[in-house]
Amino acid sequence: MNVEEMRKSHKRLTEFAYQTGTIDRGYNNRTLYINVSTNEIKEKPVSQEMKEKFIGGKGFGLKLMWDAVNDNTKWNDPENTIVVSGGPVCGTTQYPGAGKSLVVSISPATGIVIDSNVGGYFGPYLKFSGFDAMAIQGKAEKDIIIYINGDDGEIVIDEAPDEALDGHVLGEQLTEMYAKDEKDKKNISVITAGSAAKHTYMGLLNFTFYDLRRQVTRLKQAGRGGIGTVFRDKNIKGIVVRYAGTKGNSNKPANFDKVARTGIKLHREIERLDDNLMRIRQVGTANIIEVMSAHDLLPTHNFQYGTHENVVNIHSNVFRDNYLTQGLPDGCWFGCSLACAKAADKFKLKTGPYAGKLVTVDGPEYETAAGVGSNLGIFDPEAILEINFYCDTYAIDTISFGTTTAFVMECFERGIINKDITGGLELKFGNKEAALELLHQMSRGEGFGPIVGKGIRKLKQYFADNHGADYDFLHDIGMEAKGLEYSQYMSKESLAQQGGYTFANKGPQHDEAWLIFMDMVNNQIPTFDDKAEALHYFPMFRTWFGLMGFCKLPWNDIFPESNKYQDEPAKIPEHVQNYVDVYNGVTGFHIDKDELILQSERVYNFQKVFNLRLGGGSRESDIAPYRAVGPVTKEEYLSREDRYNKEMIEKIGMDPSNMTLEERIAATREYRMKQYYKLMDTVYARKGWSDQGVPTIEKLQELGMDFPDVIEVVKRYL
Amino acid sequence: MYNIIDSKYERGAILKVLTKNENICVECHQCEDACSVAFFKAADREKSSVRVDRKKTGEINLTTCTQCGVCIDVCPVQAISRDKNGIVRINKKECVGCFMCVAACPEDAMMYNKDLIEPFKCVSCGICTQECPTGAIKIEDI
Ligand code: SF4
Ligand code: SF4
Ligand code: SF4
């Protein structure tokens, strides 16, 4: 069926006209509200206070969510909302990494708010079309497509029965349907989920951009926390935005020259240095596969080990030399000269419904290569690319898929589950066919796949309730906290990273704090106070990217020659100043680097209170499964015996030579958990929270976030 | 596979390029005025596609475009291409003003000016050479 026939089968549900051309200094000062139950569409004003307190991006997302839901809202209630928002700098074309959208919703995995940062052109085009954010509430009766025509100021909702569900097909279909011709395709961006989103709790959203050189629709993912599952629960098939006419000043910055000069400076830095630093332009983020492995930090076999003899088979150069097309401007938005969005072209699929087809695979990013590669014991680059492809098109988060499947594989190998339970799948480490079949089952909604697709938290209970598994052991080895699966770093030997992961508001994702190298490798934050300061500063600094619509990579995956002479090189001070300059240049405000942190702190604390309001956010929810903290099993202890024995002598003050292995494991555990709780106390105090992790009224007053309904929530917990 | 060089221009055909000989430049800056007047109607060296200044070492530095085409490949919207004479040109309508080409140019010949939202560059028109008293810049067929 061609797209014309598909379009003919659309049934118009509603139309809405609005005024375009409202953007000024990075804001339109209004947001878009769409209710897909009632087909109501309206504009909502953005107040000065909203801009000051919530800034934009994730801040706007949280604010709009807060107003949309109640204390008991569950992910699949109609009032749950999906908010997509760029932020004031989003849409800037001169500074690398300024095209991100932030997506916020109540997660099926965690029950609290999740946020995900994603590339593609949707966020910028939504803004140029006239809206600082888009909030979607309700549930449609039948599958719908929402189309925002930002050129003519028109929004429609159509029932759309015939389009595909899978992201790579639907992305192409809708791009073709709404573009006037081939050249116009770059003016379209689509949000899709995929066929597996409805059958799992780890459904993601694809955000597209059209790649003029490859002539394909590329997919970037808002991966974490199952927002794609919410999207499909609302029976939304796709959301399309079109905006033709992007120019260098489409974001209407207050000071174009300031923004442009700062951008050109960073473009030059990347041009000069990237090939000898992280090589992001060649391999994307995959360069850290070998770095992590060299430090015994690459998650392997469900985070048991940190390296493997076969890691060489998936080193980044293998991908670069054999799969990733080189030398293209692979930015996920215009002006990203760091260009991490690598792709393998004309990749031939071996399994599943698209077997034999030649496709473009986005990635693999490091997280994917580690998650569905080493962590599953799969050291085959083609299997990694194939799993990557199917995850994206089916709308499955590669991180949660990898971490959950790794957990299931360890359960299988330890005999906790067997083939009767898996429906015949031999889910041993390294079994790529079984991993792929699991994925295909998630798409089809049959077999063991959808059970695994509910994530580790549900599986632990399921295996204990139905198959007599020892829940405590599963809890030790199941790498989830708050219901979200850990992303792909080994925190075992870095106390600061344990906190960075597990205290994170949304669940253990590294975008809040990544301190392994500072802490473990470079030993720059030795004391508890140092660690707590880092666990204050970096989460706040990184939160700011999400308020803006910025990408994190151009912050510290490239740095100027002079960086090592700075007082605090880990902060990349010159780049922090760049961000201050770009923000001021766009908005005309005059913040400095301290005000930047304050902006984040407001939103961060608000998110924490939001978690409490939805029944999460407790001290208990900040406690890591033991595998994130230390060796659970004998094999793990023995794999790093020297390190752990040394710790016994030097830190714990015990002599391992007189102790059995079990005694050493127990003593290490007791010591490490004590350290962990002490870190928790120190970090809570630094953040201005009670010992239960609740923001104090004084703190909220100091931040100017003492809104009556916010205070009312914390009072329940103080 | 992704070669986007305009098909109307054949590689190896004659290409007019602005060449330079810094040894005989007398720093009169006439070329800069001529270029900026021709394209921006004002004698403003910041808007000239040919530039005369000094290197850090003190030697005279002439900035000219070699029509090498490096900028073509970095443009995310394919706004830069060769015309039928092989000259590298910017299609301003398509340009989204990212200035990645400015940083990628090995000659620093892709120019940025604060009054303009697109970059600009030498199109080998030769207007500047007519003002040069010494022949330090010339249009040559290569
Ligand atoms: S570094 Fe990568 S993810 Fe970040 S903006 Fe650039 S292309 Fe997108
Ligand atoms: S502007 Fe620079 S990169 Fe482009 S053709 Fe001229 S010299 Fe080459
Ligand atoms: S500034 Fe314009 S011509 Fe140069 S790379 Fe960017 S879009 Fe292309």
PDB file of C-alpha atoms in Angstrom, chain A residues 331-423:
ATOM      1  CA  GLY A 331      24.567  15.423  13.711  1.00  0.00           C
ATOM      2  CA  CYS A 332      21.164  14.720  15.205  1.00  0.00           C
ATOM      3  CA  TRP A 333      20.442  18.425  14.717  1.00  0.00           C
ATOM      4  CA  PHE A 334      21.947  21.077  12.440  1.00  0.00           C
ATOM      5  CA  GLY A 335      25.218  22.437  13.679  1.00  0.00           C
ATOM      6  CA  CYS A 336      26.391  19.484  15.703  1.00  0.00           C
ATOM      7  CA  SER A 337      29.943  19.183  14.478  1.00  0.00           C
ATOM      8  CA  LEU A 338      30.646  16.532  17.105  1.00  0.00           C
ATOM      9  CA  ALA A 339      28.368  14.336  15.010  1.00  0.00           C
ATOM     10  CA  CYS A 340      28.072  11.222  17.166  1.00  0.00           C
ATOM     11  CA  ALA A 341      24.987   9.965  15.317  1.00  0.00           C
ATOM     12  CA  LYS A 342      26.835   7.266  13.407  1.00  0.00           C
ATOM     13  CA  ALA A 343      25.068   4.737  11.244  1.00  0.00           C
ATOM     14  CA  ALA A 344      25.741   1.419   9.583  1.00  0.00           C
ATOM     15  CA  ASP A 345      24.321   1.532   6.071  1.00  0.00           C
ATOM     16  CA  LYS A 346      22.989  -1.290   3.955  1.00  0.00           C
ATOM     17  CA  PHE A 347      23.141  -3.675   6.866  1.00  0.00           C
ATOM     18  CA  LYS A 348      21.569  -7.004   5.966  1.00  0.00           C
ATOM     19  CA  LEU A 349      19.242  -8.425   8.604  1.00  0.00           C
ATOM     20  CA  LYS A 350      19.361 -12.121   9.299  1.00  0.00           C
ATOM     21  CA  THR A 351      16.290 -12.711  11.477  1.00  0.00           C
ATOM     22  CA  GLY A 352      12.754 -11.570  12.133  1.00  0.00           C
ATOM     23  CA  PRO A 353      10.098 -10.053   9.904  1.00  0.00           C
ATOM     24  CA  TYR A 354      12.606  -7.932   7.998  1.00  0.00           C
ATOM     25  CA  ALA A 355      15.162 -10.728   7.406  1.00  0.00           C
ATOM     26  CA  GLY A 356      17.061 -10.223   4.172  1.00  0.00           C
ATOM     27  CA  LYS A 357      16.326  -6.473   4.050  1.00  0.00           C
ATOM     28  CA  LEU A 358      19.104  -3.911   3.819  1.00  0.00           C
ATOM     29  CA  VAL A 359      18.614  -1.287   6.497  1.00  0.00           C
ATOM     30  CA  THR A 360      20.366   1.666   8.096  1.00  0.00           C
ATOM     31  CA  VAL A 361      21.140   1.015  11.751  1.00  0.00           C
ATOM     32  CA  ASP A 362      21.619   4.026  13.969  1.00  0.00           C
ATOM     33  CA  GLY A 363      24.524   3.413  16.278  1.00  0.00           C
ATOM     34  CA  PRO A 364      25.518   1.390  18.119  1.00  0.00           C
ATOM     35  CA  GLU A 365      26.060   3.781  20.962  1.00  0.00           C
ATOM     36  CA  TYR A 366      28.230   2.639  23.827  1.00  0.00           C
ATOM     37  CA  GLU A 367      25.248   1.850  26.021  1.00  0.00           C
ATOM     38  CA  THR A 368      23.820  -0.456  23.387  1.00  0.00           C
ATOM     39  CA  ALA A 369      27.088  -2.184  22.579  1.00  0.00           C
ATOM     40  CA  ALA A 370      27.656  -2.881  26.260  1.00  0.00           C
ATOM     41  CA  GLY A 371      24.020  -3.622  27.120  1.00  0.00           C
ATOM     42  CA  VAL A 372      23.156  -6.054  24.354  1.00  0.00           C
ATOM     43  CA  GLY A 373      26.790  -7.035  23.773  1.00  0.00           C
ATOM     44  CA  SER A 374      29.191  -7.682  26.620  1.00  0.00           C
ATOM     45  CA  ASN A 375      26.518  -7.758  29.317  1.00  0.00           C
ATOM     46  CA  LEU A 376      24.799 -10.591  27.446  1.00  0.00           C
ATOM     47  CA  GLY A 377      28.126 -12.225  26.605  1.00  0.00           C
ATOM     48  CA  ILE A 378      27.504 -11.430  22.930  1.00  0.00           C
ATOM     49  CA  PHE A 379      30.755 -10.373  21.292  1.00  0.00           C
ATOM     50  CA  ASP A 380      29.535 -10.404  17.725  1.00  0.00           C
ATOM     51  CA  PRO A 381      29.266  -6.966  16.111  1.00  0.00           C
ATOM     52  CA  GLU A 382      26.616  -8.070  13.625  1.00  0.00           C
ATOM     53  CA  ALA A 383      24.420  -9.507  16.347  1.00  0.00           C
ATOM     54  CA  ILE A 384      24.781  -6.263  18.275  1.00  0.00           C
ATOM     55  CA  LEU A 385      23.768  -4.246  15.218  1.00  0.00           C
ATOM     56  CA  GLU A 386      20.811  -6.522  14.571  1.00  0.00           C
ATOM     57  CA  ILE A 387      19.552  -6.336  18.153  1.00  0.00           C
ATOM     58  CA  ASN A 388      20.114  -2.577  18.038  1.00  0.00           C
ATOM     59  CA  PHE A 389      18.048  -2.318  14.876  1.00  0.00           C
ATOM     60  CA  TYR A 390      15.171  -4.402  16.152  1.00  0.00           C
ATOM     61  CA  CYS A 391      15.106  -2.671  19.521  1.00  0.00           C
ATOM     62  CA  ASP A 392      14.778   0.697  17.786  1.00  0.00           C
ATOM     63  CA  THR A 393      12.174  -0.277  15.250  1.00  0.00           C
ATOM     64  CA  TYR A 394      10.084  -2.309  17.722  1.00  0.00           C
ATOM     65  CA  ALA A 395      10.537   0.538  20.243  1.00  0.00           C
ATOM     66  CA  ILE A 396      12.439  -1.299  22.945  1.00  0.00           C
ATOM     67  CA  ASP A 397      14.978   0.524  25.104  1.00  0.00           C
ATOM     68  CA  THR A 398      18.331  -1.148  24.454  1.00  0.00           C
ATOM     69  CA  ILE A 399      19.508  -0.389  27.989  1.00  0.00           C
ATOM     70  CA  SER A 400      16.555  -1.968  29.761  1.00  0.00           C
ATOM     71  CA  PHE A 401      16.481  -4.822  27.263  1.00  0.00           C
ATOM     72  CA  GLY A 402      20.170  -5.508  27.830  1.00  0.00           C
ATOM     73  CA  THR A 403      20.119  -5.274  31.602  1.00  0.00           C
ATOM     74  CA  THR A 404      16.900  -7.284  31.941  1.00  0.00           C
ATOM     75  CA  THR A 405      18.006  -9.995  29.530  1.00  0.00           C
ATOM     76  CA  ALA A 406      21.354 -10.206  31.321  1.00  0.00           C
ATOM     77  CA  PHE A 407      19.481 -10.795  34.574  1.00  0.00           C
ATOM     78  CA  VAL A 408      17.327 -13.477  32.944  1.00  0.00           C
ATOM     79  CA  MET A 409      20.401 -15.151  31.472  1.00  0.00           C
ATOM     80  CA  GLU A 410      22.108 -15.287  34.842  1.00  0.00           C
ATOM     81  CA  CYS A 411      18.945 -16.790  36.344  1.00  0.00           C
ATOM     82  CA  PHE A 412      18.971 -19.355  33.548  1.00  0.00           C
ATOM     83  CA  GLU A 413      22.622 -20.248  34.002  1.00  0.00           C
ATOM     84  CA  ARG A 414      22.178 -20.595  37.747  1.00  0.00           C
ATOM     85  CA  GLY A 415      19.227 -22.928  37.243  1.00  0.00           C
ATOM     86  CA  ILE A 416      16.731 -20.535  38.825  1.00  0.00           C
ATOM     87  CA  ILE A 417      14.697 -20.765  35.635  1.00  0.00           C
ATOM     88  CA  ASN A 418      14.790 -23.316  32.848  1.00  0.00           C
ATOM     89  CA  LYS A 419      13.526 -23.987  29.360  1.00  0.00           C
ATOM     90  CA  ASP A 420      10.050 -24.880  30.599  1.00  0.00           C
ATOM     91  CA  ILE A 421       9.748 -21.397  31.983  1.00  0.00           C
ATOM     92  CA  THR A 422      11.343 -19.622  29.024  1.00  0.00           C
ATOM     93  CA  GLY A 423       9.191 -21.451  26.509  1.00  0.00           C
TER      94      GLY A 423
END
